[in-house]
mmCIF file of C-alpha atoms in Angstrom:
data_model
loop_
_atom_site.group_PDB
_atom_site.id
_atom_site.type_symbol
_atom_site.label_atom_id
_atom_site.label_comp_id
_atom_site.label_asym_id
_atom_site.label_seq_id
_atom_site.Cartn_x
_atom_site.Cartn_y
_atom_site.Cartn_z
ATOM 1 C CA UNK A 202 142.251 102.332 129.595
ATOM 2 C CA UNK A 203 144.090 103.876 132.494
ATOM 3 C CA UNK A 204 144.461 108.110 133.264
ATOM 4 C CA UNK A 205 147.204 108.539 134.669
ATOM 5 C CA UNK A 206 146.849 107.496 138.191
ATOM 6 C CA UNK A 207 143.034 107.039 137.286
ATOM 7 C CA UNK A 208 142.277 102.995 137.774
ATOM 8 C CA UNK A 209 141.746 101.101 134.843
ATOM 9 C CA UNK A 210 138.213 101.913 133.464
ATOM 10 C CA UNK A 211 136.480 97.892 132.579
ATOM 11 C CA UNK A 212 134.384 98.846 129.556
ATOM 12 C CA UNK A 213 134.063 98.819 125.578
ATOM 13 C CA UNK A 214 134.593 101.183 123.524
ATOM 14 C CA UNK A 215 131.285 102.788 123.207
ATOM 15 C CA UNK A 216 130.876 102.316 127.088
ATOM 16 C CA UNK A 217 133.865 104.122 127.449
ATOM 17 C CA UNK A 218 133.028 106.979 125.135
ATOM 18 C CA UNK A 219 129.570 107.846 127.001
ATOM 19 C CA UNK A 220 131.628 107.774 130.332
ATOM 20 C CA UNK A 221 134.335 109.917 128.729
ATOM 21 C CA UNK A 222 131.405 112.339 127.542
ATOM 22 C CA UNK A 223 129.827 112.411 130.736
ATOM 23 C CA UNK A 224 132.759 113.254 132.491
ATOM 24 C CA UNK A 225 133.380 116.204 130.760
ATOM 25 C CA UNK A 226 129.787 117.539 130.510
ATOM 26 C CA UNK A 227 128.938 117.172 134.091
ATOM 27 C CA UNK A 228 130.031 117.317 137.689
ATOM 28 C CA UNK A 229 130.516 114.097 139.583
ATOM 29 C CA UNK A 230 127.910 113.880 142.573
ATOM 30 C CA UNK A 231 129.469 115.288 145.599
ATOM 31 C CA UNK A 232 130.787 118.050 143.486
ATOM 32 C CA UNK A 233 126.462 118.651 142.359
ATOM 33 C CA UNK A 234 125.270 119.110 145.934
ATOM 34 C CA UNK A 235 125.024 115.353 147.635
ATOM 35 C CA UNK A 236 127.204 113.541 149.985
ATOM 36 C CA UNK A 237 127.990 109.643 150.008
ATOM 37 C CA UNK A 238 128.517 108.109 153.350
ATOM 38 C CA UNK A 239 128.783 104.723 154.940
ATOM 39 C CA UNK A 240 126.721 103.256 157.845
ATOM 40 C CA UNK A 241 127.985 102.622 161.271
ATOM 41 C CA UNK A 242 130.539 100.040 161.971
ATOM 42 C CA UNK A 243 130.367 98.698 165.903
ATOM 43 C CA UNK A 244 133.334 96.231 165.947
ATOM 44 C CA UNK A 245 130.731 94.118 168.044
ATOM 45 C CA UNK A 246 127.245 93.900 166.426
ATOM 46 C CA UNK A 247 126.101 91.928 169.412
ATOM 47 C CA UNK A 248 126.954 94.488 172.013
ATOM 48 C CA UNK A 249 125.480 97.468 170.360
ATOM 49 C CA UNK A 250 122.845 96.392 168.032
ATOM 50 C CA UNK A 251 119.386 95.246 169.647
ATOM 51 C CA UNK A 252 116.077 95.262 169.717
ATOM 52 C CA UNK A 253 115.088 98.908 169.942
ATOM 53 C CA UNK A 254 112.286 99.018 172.628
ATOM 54 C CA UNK A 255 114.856 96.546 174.512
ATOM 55 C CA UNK A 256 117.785 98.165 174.623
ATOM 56 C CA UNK A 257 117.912 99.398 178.307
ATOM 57 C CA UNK A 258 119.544 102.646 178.079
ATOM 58 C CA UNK A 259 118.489 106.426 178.087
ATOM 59 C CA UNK A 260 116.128 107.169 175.800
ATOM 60 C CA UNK A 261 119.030 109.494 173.864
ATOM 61 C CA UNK A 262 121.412 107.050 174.141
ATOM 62 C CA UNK A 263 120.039 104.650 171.018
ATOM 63 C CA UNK A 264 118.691 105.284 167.639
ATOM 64 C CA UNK A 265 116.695 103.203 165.156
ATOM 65 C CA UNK A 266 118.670 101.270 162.974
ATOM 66 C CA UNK A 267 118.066 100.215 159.356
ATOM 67 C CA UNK A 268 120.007 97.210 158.032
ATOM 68 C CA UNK A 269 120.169 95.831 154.376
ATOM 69 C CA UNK A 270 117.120 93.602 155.425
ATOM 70 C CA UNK A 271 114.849 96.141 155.750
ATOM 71 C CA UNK A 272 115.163 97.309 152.211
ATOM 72 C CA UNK A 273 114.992 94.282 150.435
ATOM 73 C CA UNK A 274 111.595 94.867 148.975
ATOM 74 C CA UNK A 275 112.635 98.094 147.352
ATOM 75 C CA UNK A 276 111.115 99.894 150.201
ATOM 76 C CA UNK A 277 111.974 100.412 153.736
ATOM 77 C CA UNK A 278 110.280 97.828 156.248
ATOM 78 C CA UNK A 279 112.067 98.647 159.544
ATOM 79 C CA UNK A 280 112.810 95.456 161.769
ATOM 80 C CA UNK A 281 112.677 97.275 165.019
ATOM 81 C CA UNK A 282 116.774 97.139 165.311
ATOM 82 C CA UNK A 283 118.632 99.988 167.324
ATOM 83 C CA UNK A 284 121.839 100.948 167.739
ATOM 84 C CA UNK A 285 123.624 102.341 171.257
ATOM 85 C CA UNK A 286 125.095 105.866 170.630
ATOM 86 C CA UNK A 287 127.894 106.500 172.406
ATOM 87 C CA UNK A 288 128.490 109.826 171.584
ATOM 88 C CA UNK A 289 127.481 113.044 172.276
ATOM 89 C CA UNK A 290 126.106 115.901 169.290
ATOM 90 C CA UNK A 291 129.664 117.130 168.827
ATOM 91 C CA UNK A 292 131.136 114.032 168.411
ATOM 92 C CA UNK A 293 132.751 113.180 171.514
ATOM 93 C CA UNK A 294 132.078 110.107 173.905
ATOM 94 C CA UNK A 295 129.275 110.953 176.525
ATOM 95 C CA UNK A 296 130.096 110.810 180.560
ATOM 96 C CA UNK A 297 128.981 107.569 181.772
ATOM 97 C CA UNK A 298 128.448 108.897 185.003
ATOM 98 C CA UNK A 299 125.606 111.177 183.341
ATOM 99 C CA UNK A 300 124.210 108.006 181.754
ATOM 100 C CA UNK A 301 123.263 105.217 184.597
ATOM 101 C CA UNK A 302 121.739 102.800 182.285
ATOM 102 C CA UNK A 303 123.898 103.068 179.984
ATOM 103 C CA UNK A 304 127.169 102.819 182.064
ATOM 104 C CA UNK A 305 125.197 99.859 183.357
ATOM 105 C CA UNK A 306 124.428 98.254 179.870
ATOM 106 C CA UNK A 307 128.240 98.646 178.415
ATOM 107 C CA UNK A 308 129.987 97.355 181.558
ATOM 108 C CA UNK A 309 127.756 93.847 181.711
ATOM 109 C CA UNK A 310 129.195 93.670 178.043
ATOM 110 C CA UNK A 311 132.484 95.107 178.282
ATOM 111 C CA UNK A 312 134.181 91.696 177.937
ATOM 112 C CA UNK A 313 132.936 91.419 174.403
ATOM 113 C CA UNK A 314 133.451 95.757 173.649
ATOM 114 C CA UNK A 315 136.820 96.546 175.309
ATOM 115 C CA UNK A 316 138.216 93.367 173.092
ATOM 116 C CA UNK A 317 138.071 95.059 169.803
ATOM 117 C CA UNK A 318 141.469 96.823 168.438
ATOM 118 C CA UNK A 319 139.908 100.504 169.019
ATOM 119 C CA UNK A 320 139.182 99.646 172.778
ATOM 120 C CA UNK A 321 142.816 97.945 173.183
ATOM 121 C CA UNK A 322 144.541 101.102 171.030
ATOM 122 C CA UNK A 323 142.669 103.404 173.692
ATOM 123 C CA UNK A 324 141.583 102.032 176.629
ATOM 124 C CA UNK A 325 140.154 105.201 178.127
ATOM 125 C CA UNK A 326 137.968 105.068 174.769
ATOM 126 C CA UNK A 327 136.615 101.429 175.554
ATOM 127 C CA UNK A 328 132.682 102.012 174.988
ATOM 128 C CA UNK A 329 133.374 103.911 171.591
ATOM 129 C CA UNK A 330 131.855 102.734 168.718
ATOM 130 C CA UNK A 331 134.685 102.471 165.132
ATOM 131 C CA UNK A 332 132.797 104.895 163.860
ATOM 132 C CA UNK A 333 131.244 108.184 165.337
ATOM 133 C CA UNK A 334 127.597 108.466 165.318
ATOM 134 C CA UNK A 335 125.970 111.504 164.336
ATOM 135 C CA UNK A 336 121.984 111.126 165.410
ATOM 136 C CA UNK A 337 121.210 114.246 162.703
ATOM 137 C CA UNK A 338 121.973 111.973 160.135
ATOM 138 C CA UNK A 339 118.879 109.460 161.023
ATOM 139 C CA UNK A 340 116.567 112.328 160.555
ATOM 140 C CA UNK A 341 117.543 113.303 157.122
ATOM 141 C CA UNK A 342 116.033 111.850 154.213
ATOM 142 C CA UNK A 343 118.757 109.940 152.151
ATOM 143 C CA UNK A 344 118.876 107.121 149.357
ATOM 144 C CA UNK A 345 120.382 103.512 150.885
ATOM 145 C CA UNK A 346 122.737 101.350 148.733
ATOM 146 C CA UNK A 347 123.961 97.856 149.509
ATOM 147 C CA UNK A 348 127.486 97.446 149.274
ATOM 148 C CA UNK A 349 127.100 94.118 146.693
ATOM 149 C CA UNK A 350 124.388 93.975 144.047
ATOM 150 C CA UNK A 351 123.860 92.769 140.570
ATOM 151 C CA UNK A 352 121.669 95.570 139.564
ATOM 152 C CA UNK A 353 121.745 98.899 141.529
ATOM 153 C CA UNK A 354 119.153 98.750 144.668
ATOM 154 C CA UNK A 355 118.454 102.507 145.500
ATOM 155 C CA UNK A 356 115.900 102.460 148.447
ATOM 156 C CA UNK A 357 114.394 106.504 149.762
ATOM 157 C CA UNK A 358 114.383 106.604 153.822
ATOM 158 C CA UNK A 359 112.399 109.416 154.379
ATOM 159 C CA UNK A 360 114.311 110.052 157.773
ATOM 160 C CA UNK A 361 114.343 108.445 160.973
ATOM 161 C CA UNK A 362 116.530 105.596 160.603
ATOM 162 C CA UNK A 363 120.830 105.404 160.975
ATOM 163 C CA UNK A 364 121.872 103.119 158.618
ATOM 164 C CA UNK A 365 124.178 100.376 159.644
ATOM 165 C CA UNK A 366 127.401 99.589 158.173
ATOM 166 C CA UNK A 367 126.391 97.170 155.004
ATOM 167 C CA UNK A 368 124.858 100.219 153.597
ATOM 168 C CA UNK A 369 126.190 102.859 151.882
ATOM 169 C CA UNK A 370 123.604 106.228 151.961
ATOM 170 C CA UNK A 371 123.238 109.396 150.163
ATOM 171 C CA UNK A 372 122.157 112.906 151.160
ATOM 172 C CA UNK A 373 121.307 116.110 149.614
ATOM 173 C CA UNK A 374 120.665 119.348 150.366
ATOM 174 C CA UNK A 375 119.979 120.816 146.272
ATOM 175 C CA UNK A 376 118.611 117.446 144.535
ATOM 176 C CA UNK A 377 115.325 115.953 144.974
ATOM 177 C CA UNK A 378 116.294 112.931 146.793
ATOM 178 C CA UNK A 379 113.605 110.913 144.430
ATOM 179 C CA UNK A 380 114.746 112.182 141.865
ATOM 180 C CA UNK A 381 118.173 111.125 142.395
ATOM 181 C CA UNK A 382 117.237 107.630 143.088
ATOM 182 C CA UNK A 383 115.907 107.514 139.447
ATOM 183 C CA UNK A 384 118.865 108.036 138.032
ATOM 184 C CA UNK A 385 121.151 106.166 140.435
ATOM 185 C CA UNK A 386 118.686 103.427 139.389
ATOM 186 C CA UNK A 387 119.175 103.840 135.977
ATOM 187 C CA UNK A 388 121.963 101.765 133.632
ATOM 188 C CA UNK A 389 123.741 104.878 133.765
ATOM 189 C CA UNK A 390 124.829 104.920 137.104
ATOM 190 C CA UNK A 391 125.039 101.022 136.872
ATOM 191 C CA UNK A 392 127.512 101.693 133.773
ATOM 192 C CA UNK A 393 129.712 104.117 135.976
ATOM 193 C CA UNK A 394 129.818 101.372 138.759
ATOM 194 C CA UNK A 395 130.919 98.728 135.941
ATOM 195 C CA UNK A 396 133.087 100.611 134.863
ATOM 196 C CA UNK A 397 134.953 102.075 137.682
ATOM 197 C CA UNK A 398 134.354 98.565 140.310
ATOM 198 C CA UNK A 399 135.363 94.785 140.337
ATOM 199 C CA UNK A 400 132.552 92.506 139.168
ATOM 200 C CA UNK A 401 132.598 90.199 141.882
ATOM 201 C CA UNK A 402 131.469 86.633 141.234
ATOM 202 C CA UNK A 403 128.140 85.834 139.676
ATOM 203 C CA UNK A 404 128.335 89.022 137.930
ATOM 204 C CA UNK A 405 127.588 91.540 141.400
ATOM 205 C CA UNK A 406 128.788 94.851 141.383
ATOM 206 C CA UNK A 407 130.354 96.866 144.341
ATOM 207 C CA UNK A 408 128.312 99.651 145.176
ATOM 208 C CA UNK A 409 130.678 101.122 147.240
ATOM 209 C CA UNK A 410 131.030 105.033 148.031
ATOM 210 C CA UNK A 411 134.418 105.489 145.795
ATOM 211 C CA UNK A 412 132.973 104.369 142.628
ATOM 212 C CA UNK A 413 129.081 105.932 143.831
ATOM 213 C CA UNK A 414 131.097 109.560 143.756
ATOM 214 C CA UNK A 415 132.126 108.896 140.067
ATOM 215 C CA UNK A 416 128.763 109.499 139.090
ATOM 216 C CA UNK A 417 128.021 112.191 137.342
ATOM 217 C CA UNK A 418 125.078 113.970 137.238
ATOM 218 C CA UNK A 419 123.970 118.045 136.192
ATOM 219 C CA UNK A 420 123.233 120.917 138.914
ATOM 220 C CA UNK A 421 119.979 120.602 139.937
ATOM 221 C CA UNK A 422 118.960 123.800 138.940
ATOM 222 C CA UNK A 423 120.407 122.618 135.235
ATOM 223 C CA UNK A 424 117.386 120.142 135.362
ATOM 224 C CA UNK A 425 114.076 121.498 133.879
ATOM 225 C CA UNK A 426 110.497 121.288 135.652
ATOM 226 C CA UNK A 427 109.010 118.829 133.316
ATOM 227 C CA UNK A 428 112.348 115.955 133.481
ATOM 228 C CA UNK A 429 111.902 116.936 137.634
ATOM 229 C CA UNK A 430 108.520 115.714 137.521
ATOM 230 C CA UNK A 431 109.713 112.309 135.484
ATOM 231 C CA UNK A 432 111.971 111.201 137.350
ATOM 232 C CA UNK A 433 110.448 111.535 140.573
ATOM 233 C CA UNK A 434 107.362 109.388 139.176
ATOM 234 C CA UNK A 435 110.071 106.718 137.843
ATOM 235 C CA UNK A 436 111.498 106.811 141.024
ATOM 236 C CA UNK A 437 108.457 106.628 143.199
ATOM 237 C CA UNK A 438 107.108 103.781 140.868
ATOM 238 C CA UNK A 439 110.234 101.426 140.523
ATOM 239 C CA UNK A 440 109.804 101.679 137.420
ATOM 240 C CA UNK A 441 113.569 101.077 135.547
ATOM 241 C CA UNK A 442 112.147 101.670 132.062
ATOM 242 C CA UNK A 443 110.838 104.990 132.913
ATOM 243 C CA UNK A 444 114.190 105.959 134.719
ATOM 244 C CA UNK A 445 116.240 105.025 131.873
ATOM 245 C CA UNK A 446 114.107 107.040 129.867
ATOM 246 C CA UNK A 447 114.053 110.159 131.762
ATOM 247 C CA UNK A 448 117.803 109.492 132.167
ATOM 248 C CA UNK A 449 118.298 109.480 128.453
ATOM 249 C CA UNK A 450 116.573 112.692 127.974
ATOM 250 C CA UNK A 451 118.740 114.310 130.594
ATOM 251 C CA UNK A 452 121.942 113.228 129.399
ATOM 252 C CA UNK A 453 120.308 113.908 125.785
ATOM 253 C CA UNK A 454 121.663 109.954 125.219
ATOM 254 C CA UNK A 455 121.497 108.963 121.078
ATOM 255 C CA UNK A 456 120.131 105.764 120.353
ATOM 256 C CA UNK A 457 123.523 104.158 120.141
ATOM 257 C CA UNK A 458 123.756 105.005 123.977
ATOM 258 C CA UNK A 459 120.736 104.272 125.158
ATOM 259 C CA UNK A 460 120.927 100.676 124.060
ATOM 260 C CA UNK A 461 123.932 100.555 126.284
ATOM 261 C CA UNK A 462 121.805 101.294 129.385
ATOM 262 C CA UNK A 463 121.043 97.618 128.854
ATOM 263 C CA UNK A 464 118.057 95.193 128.754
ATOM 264 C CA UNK A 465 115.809 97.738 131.014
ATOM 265 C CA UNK A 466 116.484 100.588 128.623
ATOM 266 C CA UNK A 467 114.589 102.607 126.454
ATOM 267 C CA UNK A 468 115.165 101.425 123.019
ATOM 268 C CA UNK A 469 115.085 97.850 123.510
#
């Protein structure tokens, strides 16, 4: 089925019908109060990523850094990994002069940095990372996504960690952030992504920010006190059954559609 210039939705014809429904009942995430982001991309991993304690630079000059294996387990088990932070809080690259050690630290590795394509494009840029870094962003609390996954992997940081460029976050200022990662780990946000995304070999899925922001989910306020408190116990839990349940009875699902949650849902 294609929309216009709408890509092709990858589905069958019930699959396609909830989607359609959903689509036109609620608002798609970003448009419900969260924002979708990517981590940071270096261009040269083994210039700017370290050990954190190591990394011999100005204390405000790094950040911890959480990487795809720290979540494996379903919950965050930081590795110790930082990242150097080039930047200052508006966004601009600091004044090495300012920063001894870390003037110091980029210039023993500048062979490997001022290589990359955005050091050649602008010299004067050299130390710059590809993308900015924006240190408020590791103290918010936000939901991390691996890029490639057979079944969605939706793991709460409760702040404190910048997430590195393998992993795709989420932040809100109106949703409860656990109750958000109930239903992004329910089959309906897995039948969005299956939808929308190319199943890669071996059946994975790419969890990637376009197809994350075709969710759609209600207003938070639309969600009542008693569905609040389910989903944040699903959520907390891991448990998938409970999610898809407390998904169905927010998206009032009929039994037809809740069996196509899949295997984890309610009604099988």
């Amino acid at each position: 089925m294609v929309n216009g210039s709408e890509p092709w939705l990858l589905a069958s014809t019930a699959q396609l019908a909830l989607i359609q429904r959903l689509e036109s009942q609620h608002p798609a995430l970003e448009q419900a109060g969260c924002v979708v982001g990517i981590g940071v991309a270096t261009g040269a991993d083994k210039a700017f990523i370290g050990d954190y304690e190591s990394l011999a630079v100005e204390s405000d000059r790094k950040l911890p850094l959480v990487t795809t294996r720290d979540i494996q387990t379903g919950e965050v088990v930081w590795s110790g990994q930082g990242v150097i932070n080039p930047f200052d809080i508006n966004g601009g690259l600091v004044d090495l002069r300012e920063y001894p050690k870390l003037a110091r630290y980029l210039e023993e590795r500048r062979g490997l940095i001022a290589k990359r394509h955005c050091a050649l494009k602008k010299p004067g840029n050299w130390y710059r990372t590809i993308d900015r870094i924006w240190p408020a962003l590791a103290g918010k609390s936000k939901l991390l996504i691996p890029d490639i996954k057979g079944e969605a992997h939706v793991v709460y940081e409760p702040g404190g960690l910048y997430p590195h460029h393998n992993l795709y976050y989420v932040t809100s200022d109106t949703w409860d952030l656990r109750a958000l990662q109930a239903l992004l780990l329910s089959g309906i946000a897995k039948l969005f992504v299956a939808c929308y995304s190319t199943r890669m070999r071996g059946g994975y899925l790419r969890f990637q920010a376009q197809y994350l922001r075709r969710i759609r989910i209600p207003y938070w306020h639309e969600v009542s006190a008693t569905l609040r408190q389910e989903l944040v116990q699903a959520a907390v839990s891991r448990n998938i059954v409970a999610c898809n349940k407390a998904a169905s009875a927010l998206y009032n699902l009929n039994e037809e559609e809740r069996h196509l949650l899949g295997e984890n849902g309610e009604s099988e």
